[in-house]
Coordinates of C-alpha atoms and ligand atoms in Angstrom, one line a residue:
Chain Q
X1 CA 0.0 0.0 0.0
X2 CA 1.4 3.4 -0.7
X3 CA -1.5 6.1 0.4
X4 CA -0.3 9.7 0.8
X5 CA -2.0 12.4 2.6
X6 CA -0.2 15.8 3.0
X7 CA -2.3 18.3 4.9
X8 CA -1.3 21.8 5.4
X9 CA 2.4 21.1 4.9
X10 CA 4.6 24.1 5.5
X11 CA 8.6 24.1 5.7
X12 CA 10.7 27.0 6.4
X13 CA 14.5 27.1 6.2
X14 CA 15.9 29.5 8.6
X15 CA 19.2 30.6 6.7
X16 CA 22.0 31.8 9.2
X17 CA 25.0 34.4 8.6
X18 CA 27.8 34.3 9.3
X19 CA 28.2 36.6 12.7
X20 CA 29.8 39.8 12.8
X21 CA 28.2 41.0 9.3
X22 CA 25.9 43.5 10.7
X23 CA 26.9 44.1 14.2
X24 CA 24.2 46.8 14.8
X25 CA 21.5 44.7 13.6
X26 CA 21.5 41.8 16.2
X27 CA 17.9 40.9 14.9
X28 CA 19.5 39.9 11.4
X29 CA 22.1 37.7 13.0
X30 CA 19.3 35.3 14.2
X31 CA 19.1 34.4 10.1
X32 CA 16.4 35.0 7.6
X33 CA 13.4 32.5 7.6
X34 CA 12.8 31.0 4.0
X35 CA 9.7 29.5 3.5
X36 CA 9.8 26.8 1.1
X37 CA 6.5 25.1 0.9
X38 CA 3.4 26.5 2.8
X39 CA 0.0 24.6 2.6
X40 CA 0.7 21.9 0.4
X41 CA -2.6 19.8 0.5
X42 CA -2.2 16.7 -1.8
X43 CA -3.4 13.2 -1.5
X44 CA -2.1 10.4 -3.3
X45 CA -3.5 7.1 -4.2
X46 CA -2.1 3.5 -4.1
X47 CA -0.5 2.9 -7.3
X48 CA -0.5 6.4 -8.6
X49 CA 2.7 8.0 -11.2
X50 CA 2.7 11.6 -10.0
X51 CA 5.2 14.1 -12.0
X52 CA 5.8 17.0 -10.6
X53 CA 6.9 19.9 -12.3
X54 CA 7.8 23.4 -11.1
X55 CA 10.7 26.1 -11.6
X56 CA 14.0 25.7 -10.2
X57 CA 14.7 26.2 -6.6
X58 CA 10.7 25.8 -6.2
X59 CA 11.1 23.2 -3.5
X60 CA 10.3 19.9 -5.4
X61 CA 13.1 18.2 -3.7
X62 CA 12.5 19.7 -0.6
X63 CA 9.2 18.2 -0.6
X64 CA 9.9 15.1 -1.6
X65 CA 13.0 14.5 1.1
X66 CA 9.9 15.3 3.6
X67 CA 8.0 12.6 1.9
X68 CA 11.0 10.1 2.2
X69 CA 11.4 11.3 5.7
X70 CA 14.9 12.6 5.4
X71 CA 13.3 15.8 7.0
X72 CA 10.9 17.0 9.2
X73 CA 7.9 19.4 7.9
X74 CA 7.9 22.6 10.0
X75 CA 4.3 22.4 10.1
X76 CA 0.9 20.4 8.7
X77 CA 0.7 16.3 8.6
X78 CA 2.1 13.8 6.6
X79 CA 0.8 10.2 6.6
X80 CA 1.3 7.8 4.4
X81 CA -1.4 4.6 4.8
X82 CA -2.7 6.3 8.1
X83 CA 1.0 6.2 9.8
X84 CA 2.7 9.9 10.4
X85 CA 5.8 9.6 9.0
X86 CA 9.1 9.3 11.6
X87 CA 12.2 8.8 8.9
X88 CA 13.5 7.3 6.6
X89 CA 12.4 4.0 6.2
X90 CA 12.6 1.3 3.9
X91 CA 8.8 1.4 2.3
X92 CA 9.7 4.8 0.6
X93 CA 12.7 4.8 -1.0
X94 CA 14.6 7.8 -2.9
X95 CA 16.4 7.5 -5.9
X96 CA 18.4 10.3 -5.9
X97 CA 19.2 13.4 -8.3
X98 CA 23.0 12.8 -8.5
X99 CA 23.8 8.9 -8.0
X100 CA 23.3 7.7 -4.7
X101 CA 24.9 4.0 -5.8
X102 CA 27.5 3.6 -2.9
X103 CA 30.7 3.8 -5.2
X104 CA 32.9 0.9 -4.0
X105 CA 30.4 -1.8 -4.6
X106 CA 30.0 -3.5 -7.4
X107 CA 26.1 -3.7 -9.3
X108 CA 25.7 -6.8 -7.4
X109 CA 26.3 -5.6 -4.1
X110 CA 24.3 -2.6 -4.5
X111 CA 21.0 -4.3 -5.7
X112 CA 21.9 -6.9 -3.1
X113 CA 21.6 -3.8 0.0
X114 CA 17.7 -4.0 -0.5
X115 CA 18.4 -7.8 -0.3
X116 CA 19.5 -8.0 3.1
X117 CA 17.2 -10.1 4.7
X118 CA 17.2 -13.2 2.6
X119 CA 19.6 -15.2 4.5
X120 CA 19.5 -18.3 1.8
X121 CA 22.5 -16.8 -0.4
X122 CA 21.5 -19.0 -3.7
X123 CA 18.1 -17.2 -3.4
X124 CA 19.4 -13.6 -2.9
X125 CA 21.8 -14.5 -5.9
X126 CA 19.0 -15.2 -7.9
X127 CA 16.9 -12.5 -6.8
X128 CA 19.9 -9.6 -7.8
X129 CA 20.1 -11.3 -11.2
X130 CA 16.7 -10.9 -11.7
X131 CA 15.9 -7.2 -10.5
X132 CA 19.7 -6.6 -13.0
X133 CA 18.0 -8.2 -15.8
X134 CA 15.1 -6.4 -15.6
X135 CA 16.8 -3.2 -16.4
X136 CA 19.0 -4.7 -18.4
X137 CA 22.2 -4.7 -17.1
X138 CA 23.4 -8.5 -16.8
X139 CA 26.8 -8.8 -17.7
X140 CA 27.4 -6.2 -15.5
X141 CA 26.7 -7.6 -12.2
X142 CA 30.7 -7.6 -11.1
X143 CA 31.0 -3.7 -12.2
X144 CA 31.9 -0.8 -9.8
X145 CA 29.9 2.4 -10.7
X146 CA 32.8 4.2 -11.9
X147 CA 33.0 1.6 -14.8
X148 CA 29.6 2.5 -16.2
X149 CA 27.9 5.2 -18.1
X150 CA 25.3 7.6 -16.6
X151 CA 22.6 6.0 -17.9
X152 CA 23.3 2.4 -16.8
X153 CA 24.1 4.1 -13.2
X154 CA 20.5 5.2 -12.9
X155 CA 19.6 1.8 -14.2
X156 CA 21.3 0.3 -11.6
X157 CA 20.0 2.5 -9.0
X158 CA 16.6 1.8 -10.4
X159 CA 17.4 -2.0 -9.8
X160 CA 18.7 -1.3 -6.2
X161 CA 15.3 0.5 -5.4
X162 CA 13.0 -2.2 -7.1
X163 CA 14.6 -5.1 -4.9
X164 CA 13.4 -3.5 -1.6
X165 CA 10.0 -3.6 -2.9
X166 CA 8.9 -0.5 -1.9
X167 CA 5.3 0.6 -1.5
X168 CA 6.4 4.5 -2.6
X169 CA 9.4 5.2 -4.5
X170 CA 10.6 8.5 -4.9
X171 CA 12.8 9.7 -7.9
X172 CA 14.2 13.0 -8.2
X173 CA 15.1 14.2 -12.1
X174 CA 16.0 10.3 -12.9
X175 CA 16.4 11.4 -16.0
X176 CA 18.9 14.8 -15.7
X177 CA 21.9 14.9 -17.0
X178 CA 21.0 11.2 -19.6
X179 CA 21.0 11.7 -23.8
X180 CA 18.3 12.3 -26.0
X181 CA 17.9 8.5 -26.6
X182 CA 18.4 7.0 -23.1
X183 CA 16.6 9.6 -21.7
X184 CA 13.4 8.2 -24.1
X185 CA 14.0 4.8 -23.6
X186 CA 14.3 4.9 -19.5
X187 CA 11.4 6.9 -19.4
X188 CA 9.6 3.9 -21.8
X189 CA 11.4 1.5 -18.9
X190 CA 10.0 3.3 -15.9
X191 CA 6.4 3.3 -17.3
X192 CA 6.3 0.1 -18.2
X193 CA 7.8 -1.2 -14.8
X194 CA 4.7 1.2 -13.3
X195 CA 2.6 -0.9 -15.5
X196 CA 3.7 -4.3 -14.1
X197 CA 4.8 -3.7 -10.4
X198 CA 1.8 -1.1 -9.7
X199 CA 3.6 0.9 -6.7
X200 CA 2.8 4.6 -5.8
X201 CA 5.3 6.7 -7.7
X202 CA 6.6 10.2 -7.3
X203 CA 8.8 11.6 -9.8
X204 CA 10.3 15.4 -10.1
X205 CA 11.6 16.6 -13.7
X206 CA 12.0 19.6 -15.5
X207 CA 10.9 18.0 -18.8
X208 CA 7.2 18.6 -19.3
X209 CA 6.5 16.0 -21.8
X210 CA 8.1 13.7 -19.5
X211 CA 5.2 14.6 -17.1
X212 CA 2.5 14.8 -19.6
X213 CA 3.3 11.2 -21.2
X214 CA 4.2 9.5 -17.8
X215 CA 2.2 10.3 -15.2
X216 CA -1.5 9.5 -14.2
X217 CA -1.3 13.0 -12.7
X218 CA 0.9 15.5 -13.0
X219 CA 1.3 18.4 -9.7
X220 CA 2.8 22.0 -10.9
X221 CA 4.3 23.8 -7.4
X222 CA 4.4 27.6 -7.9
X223 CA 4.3 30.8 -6.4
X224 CA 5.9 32.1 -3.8
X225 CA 5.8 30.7 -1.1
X226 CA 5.5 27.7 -3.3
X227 CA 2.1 26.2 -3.3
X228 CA -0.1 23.5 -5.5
X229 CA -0.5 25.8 -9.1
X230 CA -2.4 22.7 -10.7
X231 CA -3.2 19.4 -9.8
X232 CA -4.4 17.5 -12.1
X233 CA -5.2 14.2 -13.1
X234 CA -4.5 12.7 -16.7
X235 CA -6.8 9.7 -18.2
X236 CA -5.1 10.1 -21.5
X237 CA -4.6 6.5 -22.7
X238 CA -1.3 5.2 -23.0
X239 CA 0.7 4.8 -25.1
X240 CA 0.6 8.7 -25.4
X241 CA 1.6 10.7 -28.1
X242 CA 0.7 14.6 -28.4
X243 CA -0.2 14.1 -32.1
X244 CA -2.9 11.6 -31.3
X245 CA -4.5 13.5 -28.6
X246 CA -5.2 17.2 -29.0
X247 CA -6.5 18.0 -25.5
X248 CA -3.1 16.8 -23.9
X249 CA -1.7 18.7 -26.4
X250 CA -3.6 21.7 -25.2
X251 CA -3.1 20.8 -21.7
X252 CA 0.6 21.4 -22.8
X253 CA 0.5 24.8 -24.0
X254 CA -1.1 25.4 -20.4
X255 CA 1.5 24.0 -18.6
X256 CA 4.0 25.5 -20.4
X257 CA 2.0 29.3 -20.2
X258 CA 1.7 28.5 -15.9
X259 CA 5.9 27.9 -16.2
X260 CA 6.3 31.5 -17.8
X261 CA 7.3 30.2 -21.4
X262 CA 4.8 31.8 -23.9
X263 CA 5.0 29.5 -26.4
X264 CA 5.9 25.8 -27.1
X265 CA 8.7 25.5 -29.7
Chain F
X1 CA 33.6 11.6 8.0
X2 CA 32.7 15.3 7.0
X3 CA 34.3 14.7 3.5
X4 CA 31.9 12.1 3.1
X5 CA 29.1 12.6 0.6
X6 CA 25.5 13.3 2.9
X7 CA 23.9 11.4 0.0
X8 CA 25.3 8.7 1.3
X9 CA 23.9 8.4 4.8
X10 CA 20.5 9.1 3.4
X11 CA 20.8 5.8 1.0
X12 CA 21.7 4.1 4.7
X13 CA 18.8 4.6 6.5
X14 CA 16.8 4.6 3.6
X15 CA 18.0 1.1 3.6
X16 CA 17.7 0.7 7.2
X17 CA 20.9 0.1 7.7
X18 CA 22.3 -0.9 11.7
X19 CA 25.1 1.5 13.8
X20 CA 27.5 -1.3 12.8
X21 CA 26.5 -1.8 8.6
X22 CA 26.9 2.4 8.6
X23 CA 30.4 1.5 9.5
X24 CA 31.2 -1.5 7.9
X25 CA 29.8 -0.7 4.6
X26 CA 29.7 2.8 4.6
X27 CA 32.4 4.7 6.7
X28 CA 35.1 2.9 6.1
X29 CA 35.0 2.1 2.7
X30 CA 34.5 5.5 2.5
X31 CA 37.6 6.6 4.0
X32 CA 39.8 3.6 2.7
X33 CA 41.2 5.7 0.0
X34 CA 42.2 8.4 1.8
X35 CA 43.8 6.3 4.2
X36 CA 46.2 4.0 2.1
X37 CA 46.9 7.8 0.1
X38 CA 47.9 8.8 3.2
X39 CA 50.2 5.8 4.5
X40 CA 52.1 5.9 0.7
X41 CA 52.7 9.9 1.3
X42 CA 53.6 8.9 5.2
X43 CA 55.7 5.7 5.3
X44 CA 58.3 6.3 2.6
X45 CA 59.7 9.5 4.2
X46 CA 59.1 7.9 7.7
X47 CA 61.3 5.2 6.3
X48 CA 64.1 7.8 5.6
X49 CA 63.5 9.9 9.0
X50 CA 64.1 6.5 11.2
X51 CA 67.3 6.0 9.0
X52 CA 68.4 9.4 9.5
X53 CA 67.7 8.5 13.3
X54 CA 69.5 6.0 13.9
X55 CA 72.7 8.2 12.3
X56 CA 72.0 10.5 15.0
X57 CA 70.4 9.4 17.9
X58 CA 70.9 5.8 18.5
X59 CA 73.8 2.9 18.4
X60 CA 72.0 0.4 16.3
X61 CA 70.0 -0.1 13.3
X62 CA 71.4 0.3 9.7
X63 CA 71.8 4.4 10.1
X64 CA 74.2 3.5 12.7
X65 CA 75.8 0.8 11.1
X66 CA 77.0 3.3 7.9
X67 CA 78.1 5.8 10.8
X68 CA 79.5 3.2 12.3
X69 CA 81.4 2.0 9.4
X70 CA 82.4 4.7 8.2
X71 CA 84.4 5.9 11.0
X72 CA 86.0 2.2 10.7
X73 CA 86.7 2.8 7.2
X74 CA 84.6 -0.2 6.6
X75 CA 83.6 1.1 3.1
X76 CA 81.7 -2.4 2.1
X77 CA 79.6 -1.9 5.4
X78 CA 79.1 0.9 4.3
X79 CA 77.8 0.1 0.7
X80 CA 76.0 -3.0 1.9
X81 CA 73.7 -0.4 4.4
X82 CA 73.2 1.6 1.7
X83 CA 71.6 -0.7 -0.4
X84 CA 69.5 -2.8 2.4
X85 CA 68.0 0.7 2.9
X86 CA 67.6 1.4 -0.5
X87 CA 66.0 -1.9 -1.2
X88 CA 63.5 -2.1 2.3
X89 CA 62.3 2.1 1.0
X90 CA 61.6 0.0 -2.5
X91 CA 59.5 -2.3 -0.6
X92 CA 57.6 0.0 1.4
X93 CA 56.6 1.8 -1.5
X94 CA 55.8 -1.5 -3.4
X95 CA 53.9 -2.7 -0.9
X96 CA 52.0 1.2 -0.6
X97 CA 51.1 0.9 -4.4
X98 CA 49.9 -2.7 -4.3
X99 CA 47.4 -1.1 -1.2
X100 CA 46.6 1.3 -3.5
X101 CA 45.2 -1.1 -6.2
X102 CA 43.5 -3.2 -4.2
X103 CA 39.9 -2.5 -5.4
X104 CA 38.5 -1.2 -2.3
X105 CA 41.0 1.7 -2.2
X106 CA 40.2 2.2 -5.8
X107 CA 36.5 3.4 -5.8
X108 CA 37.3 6.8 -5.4
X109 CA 40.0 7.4 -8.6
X110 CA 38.7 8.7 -12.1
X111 CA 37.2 6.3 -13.9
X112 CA 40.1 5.2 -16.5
Ligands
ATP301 N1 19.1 22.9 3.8 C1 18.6 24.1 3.3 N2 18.8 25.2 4.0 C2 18.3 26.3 3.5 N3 17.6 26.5 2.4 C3 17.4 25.4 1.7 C4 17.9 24.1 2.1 N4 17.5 23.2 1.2 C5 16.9 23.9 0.2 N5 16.8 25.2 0.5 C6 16.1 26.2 -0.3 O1 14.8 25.7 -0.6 C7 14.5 26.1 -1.9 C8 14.0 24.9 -2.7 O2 15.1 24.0 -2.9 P1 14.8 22.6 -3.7 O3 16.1 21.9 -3.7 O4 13.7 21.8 -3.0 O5 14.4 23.1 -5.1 P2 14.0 22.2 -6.4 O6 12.6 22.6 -6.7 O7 14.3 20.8 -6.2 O8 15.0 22.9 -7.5 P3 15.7 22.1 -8.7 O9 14.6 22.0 -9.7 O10 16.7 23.1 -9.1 O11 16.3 20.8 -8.2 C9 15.7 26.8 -2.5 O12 15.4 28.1 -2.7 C10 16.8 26.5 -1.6 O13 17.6 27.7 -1.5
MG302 MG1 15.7 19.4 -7.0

């Protein structure tokens, strides 16, 4: 199960100077409150791809390190399936924006980290062969990070995350920083793998189409303080293309209008 | 540990790693690199400072034995001591660079 409810979520960032700076002004040594998110409401079903889009510096990552427990919320609830959330925990895991593989383990022994508690060693074998398959990396198994491309790195981490079995995971731009081509063909891979393992998915990017073809709903944060600027749900059917449906393509113009680009090129 | 990338310790308890896995598999790896770096940089020229040492401060040990020689006019003794020293700073720093390939030290080097 992988219910979210957010209610009234607010988080503020108190950013300190350095001291001495204004010595006459002792209020401004006690730091400058930012507030990041204020009254998020958002609830999100079992089994749900959410995108979320937003500008840069909006606080998409900041909310979703609250989601994954990393961080407290300054104010508001958080539940997911009834349950406040404490911490980090091993139902929701984050795959993060810049590789979070730990570097001097090999593929194996990465995937095999959400493996831990299968003590038969010929099962856990098995089962790290078959989550590395399944994004196509075999072959690789015995490879340290360093020894592979960007894109097979998030394909590992993507592996690493599915062998937990997760009820929520959490990815943060998986898709920054990949080519043209990978970039389409891992986005392909994480819909499908929505499509068979059915887990609650939240996923930041910057690429609008990305959010318009992936997710059942897609979640623009705006303003300032950042808020919910459109929450909306998306029953296109897949697969989607913009040509074939000319709402979504509409939909897209929005989007791109509420992000401050005029037009879509 | 602050050199250590905070991504890191998020992925732990993420994974719900114990006290001792965040050590085992994710300190010290961590900080294996840096150590064997260190001990290659440090061991060589502690090699020559406890030859230089002896010379001085002590009346054993091969530093001695060249001083020793030498005021003997024992000029063999003297070219043997220079070459056992020679040969044991060779093996220090052999044995340094094989630490440094072992695979666990590696992680952290540019991809090649
Ligand atoms: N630990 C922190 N202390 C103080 N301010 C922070 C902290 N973390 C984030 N912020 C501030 O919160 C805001 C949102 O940051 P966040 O990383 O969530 O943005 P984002 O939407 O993910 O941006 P991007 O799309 O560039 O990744 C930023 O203005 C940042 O300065
Ligand atoms: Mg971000």
């Amino acid at each position: 199960m992988g219910h979210i409810a957010i209610e009234n979520l607010s988080k503020t960032y108190i950013n300190r100077r350095r001291r001495s700076r204004d010595k006459e002004n002792p209020l401004q040594q006690k730091g400058e409150r930012v507030t990041v998110l204020k009254d998020i409401d958002l609830e999100i079903n079992d089994g749900e791809m959410v995108c979320f889009l937003g500008p840069s510096g909006c606080g998409k990552s900041t909310l979703l390190r609250i989601i994954a427990g990393f961080e407290p919320a300054c104010d508001g609830s958080l539940r997911i399936n009834g349950q406040p959330v404490k911490g980090p925990s091993a139902d929701h895991i984050f795959v993060f924006q810049y590789s979070g593989l730990f570097p001097w383990m090999t593929v194996a022994e990465n995937v095999a980290l959400g493996l831990r508690h299968l003590k038969n060693r010929r099962q856990q074998q098995a089962q790290i062969l078959e989550f590395i398959d399944m994004v196509e990396l075999n072959g690789f198994e015995n490879h340290y990070p360093r020894q592979l491309s960007g894109g097979m790195q998030r394909r590992a981490e993507l592996a690493r995350a599915l062998a937990v079995n997760p009820d929520i995971m959490i990815m943060d731009e998986p898709f920054s920083g990949l080519d043209f081509l990978t970039h389409m063909k891992m986005r392909e891979e994480v819909v499908n793998m929505h499509a068979f393992i059915k887990k609650t998915m939240l996923l930041v990017t910057h690429n609008i189409d990305d959010a318009l073809i992936m997710g059942d709903r897609v979640v623009i944060l705006g303003g300032r303080p950042t808020g919910i600027a459109m929450n909306r749900q998306l029953d296109f059917p897949r697969p989607r293309s913009f040509e074939k449906a000319p709402e979504l393509s509409r939909l897209r113009d929005d989007v791109f209008l509420m992000l401050g680009v005029n037009y879509a090129i | 540990m602050d050199g250590i990338n905070p991504t890191y310790f998020h992925v732990a308890a993420n994974f719900n790693f114990s006290p001792f896995e965040r050590v085992t598999r994710l300190v010290l790896p961590a900080i294996i690199p840096e150590i064997v770096t260190a001990l290659r940089m440090t061991v060589t020229i502690s090699w020559l400072v406890v030859v230089a040492a002896e010379m001085i401060a002590v009346r054993s040990g091969l530093g001695f034995l060249i001083l020793d020689s030498r005021n003997a006019l024992r000029m063999d003794f003297v070219m043997d001591g220079m070459i056992v020293i020679g040969l044991v700073g060779l093996a220090l720093d052999r044995l340094m660079r094989g630490l440094g390939e072992l695979e666990g030290a590696r992680w952290s080097r540019m991809r090649h």
